[in-house]
Amino acid sequence: MDLAEAVLHGDRLALARLLTAIENEDPDGLRALSALYPHGGKADRIGITGPPGCGKSSLVARLAAFIRRNGLRPGPTGELPKVAVVAVDPSSPFTGGAILGDRIRMRDLAGDTGVFIRSMASRGALGGLARATAGTVHALDAAGFQVILIETVGAGQAEVEIAGAAHTTVVVEAPGMGDDVQAIKAGILEIADILVVNKADLPGADNAVSQLRAALALGYPDRTSGVGMHHRQDQRLARREAPTNPDSRGWTPQVLATSAVKDTGIPDLVQAVAGHLQFLDASGGRQSLEAQRVRREMEDLLQTRLIHWFHSHLAADGYNDTVGRVVRRELSPQEAVEILTKGLAG
Ligand SMILES: Nc1nc2c(ncn2[C@@H]2O[C@H](COP(=O)(O)OP(=O)(O)O)[C@@H](O)[C@H]2O)c(=O)[nH]1
Ligand SMILES: [Mg+2]
């Protein structure tokens, strides 16, 4: 049995091997991934993003445990969904010793074969990380994990792009991170389908919830009109290609409070996620998100491929000479690229 078949038969070791091969961009792994691709497309992908330390991993573990016990939304068979967790957080890897040792987070998941946890190795280039994450999610989807929770740090553009692979994006905050509420106002707000103030057991949670609600009320018109979003266009583009994109219309993000440690607020959060997924289905938003995701993924692959191809058709000296000329300001970067690509198009 080849790797792809083994994965389709539910072989967890084969799945782990495949994910490693995908991360290494191993040609056999990428071939297996292509063979698996037609089997995917069934999973609900939920992005959990927010600043380091706000409790994303803890919350993800609670969500996974809750969904394994109660399901996410009614399925055709009534069977409980298999849940995969993909943690893209180089600052605190989900399966690192610190977290495996944390009984609160892992207790409910250990030994459940319906749960698969994958921590993405931190790689040199974030572009590589985004590609590897996309491949990992495709593989888990094909392997029959109907719910895929993707944890990312809400920091830069690459993370936002990774979050763009999700159907539903949950942005997590914690009380006492006042500056981050500002940051959310400035940028993360428009990618949030649901906002969560975690650590609701700590003082200041109510205040954070009202601050976020206020920020949302101010920021909400931007979600559809695009006015005032130029400074954050990268994020908007990553998630909602056009300002008038129908899938951002008609959805009002909710603000919820949770405590991953005390295990409170989780049922409401799961209900909100299910509600958003239902909204996407009903509004046609799911298809447009899929189309955007495919476009982005293909553009990224195309860019990588074209740059490889370009360099393989060019003498390294010529390229380095041209870089040197730009450094000495004999050429502008614009002119350099003009010269380098002359003749390639024909
Ligand atoms: N008081 C409190 N602490 C929490 C809560 N959720 C997570 N933590 C703690 O916050 C720290 C960071 O949690 P972690 O899940 O690794 O955050 P991440 O970096 O966002 O993934 C850990 O020490 C957790 O035990 C919560 O609801 N309440
Ligand atoms: Mg984490």
Coordinates of C-alpha atoms and ligand atoms in Angstrom, one line a residue:
M1 CA 0.0 0.0 0.0
D2 CA 1.4 3.4 -0.9
L3 CA 1.5 6.4 1.5
A4 CA -1.7 8.0 0.2
E5 CA -3.7 4.8 0.4
A6 CA -2.4 4.1 3.9
V7 CA -3.5 7.6 5.0
L8 CA -6.9 7.1 3.5
H9 CA -7.2 3.8 5.5
G10 CA -6.7 5.8 8.7
D11 CA -3.0 4.8 9.3
R12 CA -1.8 7.4 11.8
L13 CA 1.9 6.6 11.4
A14 CA 1.6 6.9 7.6
L15 CA -0.2 10.3 8.2
A16 CA 2.6 11.5 10.4
R17 CA 5.2 10.3 7.8
L18 CA 3.3 12.1 5.0
L19 CA 3.1 15.4 7.0
T20 CA 6.9 15.3 7.6
A21 CA 7.4 14.6 3.9
I22 CA 5.2 17.6 3.0
E23 CA 7.1 19.8 5.4
N24 CA 10.4 18.8 3.8
E25 CA 8.8 19.4 0.4
D26 CA 9.9 15.9 -0.5
P27 CA 8.7 15.0 -4.0
D28 CA 7.2 11.7 -2.9
G29 CA 5.2 13.5 -0.2
L30 CA 4.0 16.1 -2.7
R31 CA 2.9 13.4 -5.1
A32 CA 1.0 11.6 -2.3
L33 CA -0.6 14.9 -1.4
S34 CA -1.8 15.3 -5.0
A35 CA -3.2 11.8 -4.9
L36 CA -5.1 12.7 -1.7
Y37 CA -6.4 16.1 -2.8
P38 CA -9.6 14.8 -4.5
H39 CA -10.6 13.2 -1.2
G40 CA -10.5 16.5 0.7
G41 CA -12.9 19.4 0.8
K42 CA -15.1 18.1 3.6
A43 CA -13.4 19.6 6.6
D44 CA -14.5 22.7 8.5
R45 CA -11.3 24.7 9.0
I46 CA -11.3 27.0 12.1
G47 CA -8.4 29.4 12.6
I48 CA -7.5 30.4 16.2
T49 CA -5.3 33.4 16.2
G50 CA -4.0 36.0 18.7
P51 CA -1.0 37.3 20.6
P52 CA 1.5 34.8 22.3
G53 CA 0.4 33.7 25.7
C54 CA -3.3 34.6 25.4
G55 CA -4.2 31.0 25.8
K56 CA -4.7 29.8 22.2
S57 CA -3.2 26.3 22.7
S58 CA -5.2 25.9 25.9
L59 CA -8.3 27.0 24.2
V60 CA -7.7 24.8 21.2
A61 CA -7.3 21.8 23.5
R62 CA -10.6 22.6 25.2
L63 CA -12.3 23.1 21.9
A64 CA -11.0 19.8 20.5
A65 CA -12.1 17.9 23.7
F66 CA -15.6 19.6 23.6
I67 CA -16.1 18.9 19.9
R68 CA -15.1 15.2 20.4
R69 CA -17.7 14.9 23.1
N70 CA -20.5 16.9 21.5
G71 CA -19.8 17.4 17.8
L72 CA -19.6 20.7 16.1
R73 CA -22.7 20.8 14.0
P74 CA -25.2 18.2 12.9
G75 CA -23.7 15.9 10.4
P76 CA -25.4 13.5 8.0
T77 CA -24.6 10.5 10.1
G78 CA -24.7 11.9 13.6
E79 CA -21.2 10.5 14.2
L80 CA -18.8 12.6 16.2
P81 CA -16.2 14.3 14.0
K82 CA -12.5 13.5 14.1
V83 CA -10.6 16.6 15.1
A84 CA -7.1 17.7 13.9
V85 CA -5.1 20.4 15.5
V86 CA -2.4 22.2 13.5
A87 CA -0.3 24.5 15.6
V88 CA 1.6 27.1 13.7
D89 CA 3.2 28.9 16.6
P90 CA 6.9 28.9 16.6
S91 CA 6.9 30.8 19.9
S92 CA 5.2 27.9 21.8
P93 CA 4.9 24.6 19.9
F94 CA 1.8 22.7 20.9
T95 CA 3.6 19.3 21.2
G96 CA 6.6 20.7 22.9
G97 CA 7.6 19.4 26.3
A98 CA 6.1 22.3 28.1
I99 CA 2.7 21.7 26.8
L100 CA 2.7 17.9 26.7
G101 CA 3.5 18.2 30.3
D102 CA 0.6 20.5 31.0
R103 CA -2.1 18.2 32.3
I104 CA -4.8 20.8 32.1
R105 CA -4.4 21.1 28.4
M106 CA -3.7 17.6 27.3
R107 CA -5.6 15.5 29.7
D108 CA -8.8 15.3 27.7
L109 CA -7.1 14.6 24.4
A110 CA -4.5 12.0 25.3
G111 CA -5.4 8.5 24.0
D112 CA -8.3 9.7 21.8
T113 CA -7.6 8.3 18.3
G114 CA -10.1 10.7 16.9
V115 CA -7.7 13.6 17.6
F116 CA -4.5 14.3 15.7
I117 CA -2.2 17.1 16.8
R118 CA 0.5 18.4 14.6
S119 CA 2.9 21.2 15.5
M120 CA 4.5 22.8 12.5
A121 CA 8.3 23.0 12.8
S122 CA 9.5 26.6 12.7
R123 CA 11.2 27.1 9.3
G124 CA 13.5 29.7 8.0
A125 CA 11.1 31.3 5.6
L126 CA 7.5 32.1 6.5
G127 CA 6.4 31.5 2.9
G128 CA 7.6 27.9 3.3
L129 CA 5.7 27.6 6.6
A130 CA 2.5 28.8 4.9
R131 CA 3.0 26.3 2.1
A132 CA 3.7 23.4 4.5
T133 CA 0.7 24.4 6.6
A134 CA -1.6 24.4 3.5
G135 CA -0.3 21.0 2.5
T136 CA -0.8 19.7 6.1
V137 CA -4.4 20.9 6.2
H138 CA -5.1 19.2 2.8
A139 CA -3.7 16.0 4.0
L140 CA -5.7 16.0 7.3
D141 CA -8.8 16.9 5.4
A142 CA -8.3 14.0 3.0
A143 CA -7.6 11.7 6.0
G144 CA -11.1 12.3 7.3
F145 CA -10.6 14.9 10.0
Q146 CA -13.9 16.8 9.6
V147 CA -12.8 19.6 12.0
I148 CA -9.4 21.2 11.7
L149 CA -8.3 23.7 14.3
I150 CA -5.4 25.9 13.1
E151 CA -3.6 27.8 15.8
T152 CA -1.5 30.8 14.5
V153 CA 0.1 33.8 16.2
G154 CA -1.7 36.9 15.1
A155 CA 1.4 38.9 14.2
G156 CA 2.5 39.4 10.6
Q157 CA 1.2 39.0 7.1
A158 CA 2.3 35.3 6.7
E159 CA 0.3 34.3 9.8
V160 CA -2.7 36.2 8.5
E161 CA -2.3 34.3 5.2
I162 CA -2.2 31.1 7.1
A163 CA -5.3 32.2 9.0
G164 CA -6.9 32.9 5.6
A165 CA -7.0 29.2 5.0
A166 CA -9.7 29.0 7.6
H167 CA -13.5 29.1 7.1
T168 CA -14.0 30.7 10.5
T169 CA -11.4 32.9 12.2
V170 CA -11.5 33.2 15.9
V171 CA -9.3 36.0 17.3
V172 CA -8.3 35.5 20.9
E173 CA -7.3 38.2 23.4
A174 CA -6.7 38.2 27.1
P175 CA -7.4 40.8 29.8
G176 CA -4.6 43.1 30.6
M177 CA -3.2 43.2 27.1
G178 CA -4.4 46.8 26.6
D179 CA -2.0 47.6 23.8
D180 CA -3.2 44.5 21.9
V181 CA -6.7 45.7 22.0
Q182 CA -5.3 48.7 20.1
A183 CA -3.6 46.4 17.7
I184 CA -6.9 44.5 17.2
K185 CA -8.6 47.8 16.5
A186 CA -6.0 48.6 13.9
G187 CA -5.7 45.4 12.0
I188 CA -6.9 42.1 13.3
L189 CA -10.5 43.1 13.7
E190 CA -11.4 42.7 10.1
I191 CA -10.2 39.1 9.9
A192 CA -12.2 38.1 13.0
D193 CA -15.5 36.2 12.6
I194 CA -15.6 35.7 16.4
L195 CA -13.6 37.6 19.0
V196 CA -12.8 35.8 22.3
V197 CA -11.5 37.3 25.6
N198 CA -9.8 34.3 27.1
K199 CA -8.7 34.2 30.8
A200 CA -12.1 35.4 31.8
D201 CA -11.2 34.1 35.3
L202 CA -8.7 37.0 35.6
P203 CA -9.7 40.6 36.5
G204 CA -10.4 42.9 33.6
A205 CA -12.1 40.5 31.3
D206 CA -15.4 42.4 31.3
N207 CA -13.6 45.5 30.5
A208 CA -11.8 43.8 27.6
V209 CA -15.1 42.5 26.3
S210 CA -16.7 45.9 26.3
Q211 CA -13.6 47.5 24.7
L212 CA -13.7 44.9 21.9
R213 CA -17.4 45.4 21.4
A214 CA -16.8 49.2 21.2
A215 CA -13.9 48.7 18.7
L216 CA -16.1 46.4 16.7
A217 CA -18.9 48.9 16.6
L218 CA -16.4 51.5 15.3
G219 CA -14.6 49.2 12.9
Y220 CA -17.6 47.4 11.6
P221 CA -18.4 49.7 8.7
D222 CA -14.8 49.1 7.4
R223 CA -15.6 45.4 6.9
T224 CA -17.9 46.1 4.1
S225 CA -17.0 49.6 2.8
G226 CA -13.2 49.2 2.9
V227 CA -13.0 52.9 4.0
G228 CA -10.0 53.6 6.1
M229 CA -8.5 50.2 5.5
H230 CA -5.7 51.2 3.2
H231 CA -3.1 50.9 6.0
R232 CA -4.2 47.3 6.6
Q233 CA -5.0 46.4 3.1
D234 CA -2.6 43.4 3.3
Q235 CA -4.7 41.8 5.9
R236 CA -7.9 42.6 4.2
L237 CA -6.6 41.2 0.9
A238 CA -5.4 38.1 2.6
R239 CA -8.9 37.4 3.9
R240 CA -11.5 39.3 1.9
E241 CA -10.1 40.0 -1.5
A242 CA -12.7 42.7 -2.4
P243 CA -14.2 45.2 0.0
T244 CA -17.7 44.3 -1.3
N245 CA -17.0 40.5 -1.0
P246 CA -20.4 39.0 -0.1
D247 CA -19.0 36.6 2.5
S248 CA -18.1 39.5 4.9
R249 CA -21.6 40.9 4.5
G250 CA -24.3 40.3 6.9
W251 CA -22.1 38.6 9.5
T252 CA -21.7 40.5 12.7
P253 CA -18.8 39.2 14.7
Q254 CA -19.6 38.2 18.3
V255 CA -17.5 38.9 21.3
L256 CA -17.3 36.1 23.8
A257 CA -15.5 35.4 27.1
T258 CA -13.8 32.0 27.9
S259 CA -11.6 30.5 30.4
A260 CA -9.5 27.7 29.1
V261 CA -8.2 27.0 32.6
K262 CA -11.7 26.9 34.3
D263 CA -13.3 25.4 31.2
T264 CA -16.0 28.0 30.9
G265 CA -17.5 29.6 27.8
I266 CA -16.5 26.7 25.5
P267 CA -20.0 25.6 24.6
D268 CA -20.9 29.2 23.6
L269 CA -17.8 29.5 21.5
V270 CA -18.5 26.2 19.7
Q271 CA -22.0 27.3 19.1
A272 CA -20.8 30.6 17.6
V273 CA -18.3 28.8 15.4
A274 CA -21.1 26.5 14.2
G275 CA -23.3 29.5 13.6
H276 CA -20.7 31.1 11.4
L277 CA -20.1 27.9 9.4
Q278 CA -23.9 27.7 8.8
F279 CA -23.9 31.4 7.8
L280 CA -21.1 30.6 5.2
D281 CA -23.1 27.7 3.8
A282 CA -26.3 29.7 3.6
S283 CA -24.7 32.8 2.0
G284 CA -22.5 31.1 -0.5
G285 CA -19.6 32.5 1.4
R286 CA -17.9 29.2 1.8
Q287 CA -17.5 28.8 -2.0
S288 CA -16.0 32.3 -2.3
L289 CA -13.6 31.6 0.5
E290 CA -12.6 28.4 -1.2
A291 CA -12.0 30.2 -4.5
Q292 CA -9.9 32.8 -2.7
R293 CA -7.9 30.3 -0.9
V294 CA -7.2 28.3 -4.0
R295 CA -6.2 31.4 -5.9
R296 CA -3.8 32.4 -3.1
E297 CA -2.3 29.0 -2.8
M298 CA -1.8 28.7 -6.6
E299 CA -0.3 32.2 -6.8
D300 CA 2.1 31.4 -4.1
L301 CA 3.2 28.1 -5.7
L302 CA 3.4 29.8 -9.1
Q303 CA 5.6 32.6 -7.7
T304 CA 8.0 30.1 -6.1
R305 CA 8.1 28.0 -9.3
L306 CA 8.7 31.0 -11.5
I307 CA 11.5 32.3 -9.4
H308 CA 13.2 28.9 -9.4
W309 CA 12.7 28.7 -13.2
F310 CA 13.9 32.2 -13.7
H311 CA 17.1 31.6 -11.7
S312 CA 17.7 28.3 -13.5
H313 CA 17.6 30.2 -16.8
L314 CA 20.0 32.9 -15.8
A315 CA 23.8 32.8 -15.1
A316 CA 24.3 33.5 -11.4
D317 CA 27.1 36.0 -12.2
G318 CA 24.7 38.0 -14.3
Y319 CA 22.3 38.2 -11.5
N320 CA 24.8 39.1 -8.9
D321 CA 26.4 41.8 -11.2
T322 CA 23.0 43.4 -11.6
V323 CA 22.4 43.3 -7.9
G324 CA 25.8 45.0 -7.5
R325 CA 24.8 47.7 -10.0
V326 CA 21.6 48.5 -8.0
V327 CA 23.7 48.6 -4.8
R328 CA 26.0 51.2 -6.5
R329 CA 22.8 53.0 -7.7
E330 CA 23.8 52.6 -11.3
L331 CA 20.4 51.1 -11.8
S332 CA 17.1 51.3 -10.0
P333 CA 15.5 48.0 -8.8
Q334 CA 12.9 48.6 -11.4
E335 CA 15.4 48.9 -14.3
A336 CA 17.3 45.9 -13.0
V337 CA 14.2 43.7 -13.2
E338 CA 13.4 45.1 -16.6
I339 CA 16.9 44.2 -17.9
L340 CA 16.9 40.7 -16.2
T341 CA 13.5 39.8 -17.7
K342 CA 14.1 41.2 -21.2
G343 CA 13.8 38.4 -23.7
L344 CA 12.3 35.9 -21.2
A345 CA 8.7 36.8 -22.1
G346 CA 9.2 36.1 -25.8
Ligands
LIG1 N1 -5.7 32.3 34.2 C1 -5.8 31.7 33.0 N2 -4.7 31.3 32.4 C2 -4.7 30.7 31.2 C3 -6.0 30.5 30.5 N3 -5.7 30.0 29.3 C4 -4.4 29.8 29.3 N4 -3.8 30.2 30.4 C5 -2.4 30.2 30.7 O1 -1.7 31.1 29.9 C6 -0.4 30.6 29.5 C7 -0.3 30.6 28.0 O2 -1.2 29.6 27.5 P1 -1.1 29.0 26.0 O3 -2.3 28.2 25.8 O4 0.3 28.4 25.8 O5 -1.1 30.4 25.1 P2 -0.7 30.6 23.6 O6 0.7 31.1 23.5 O7 -1.7 31.7 23.1 O8 -0.9 29.3 22.8 C8 -0.3 29.3 30.1 O9 0.4 29.4 31.3 C9 -1.7 28.9 30.4 O10 -1.9 28.0 31.5 C10 -7.2 31.0 31.2 O11 -8.3 30.8 30.7 N5 -7.0 31.5 32.4
MG2 MG 0.3 28.2 21.6

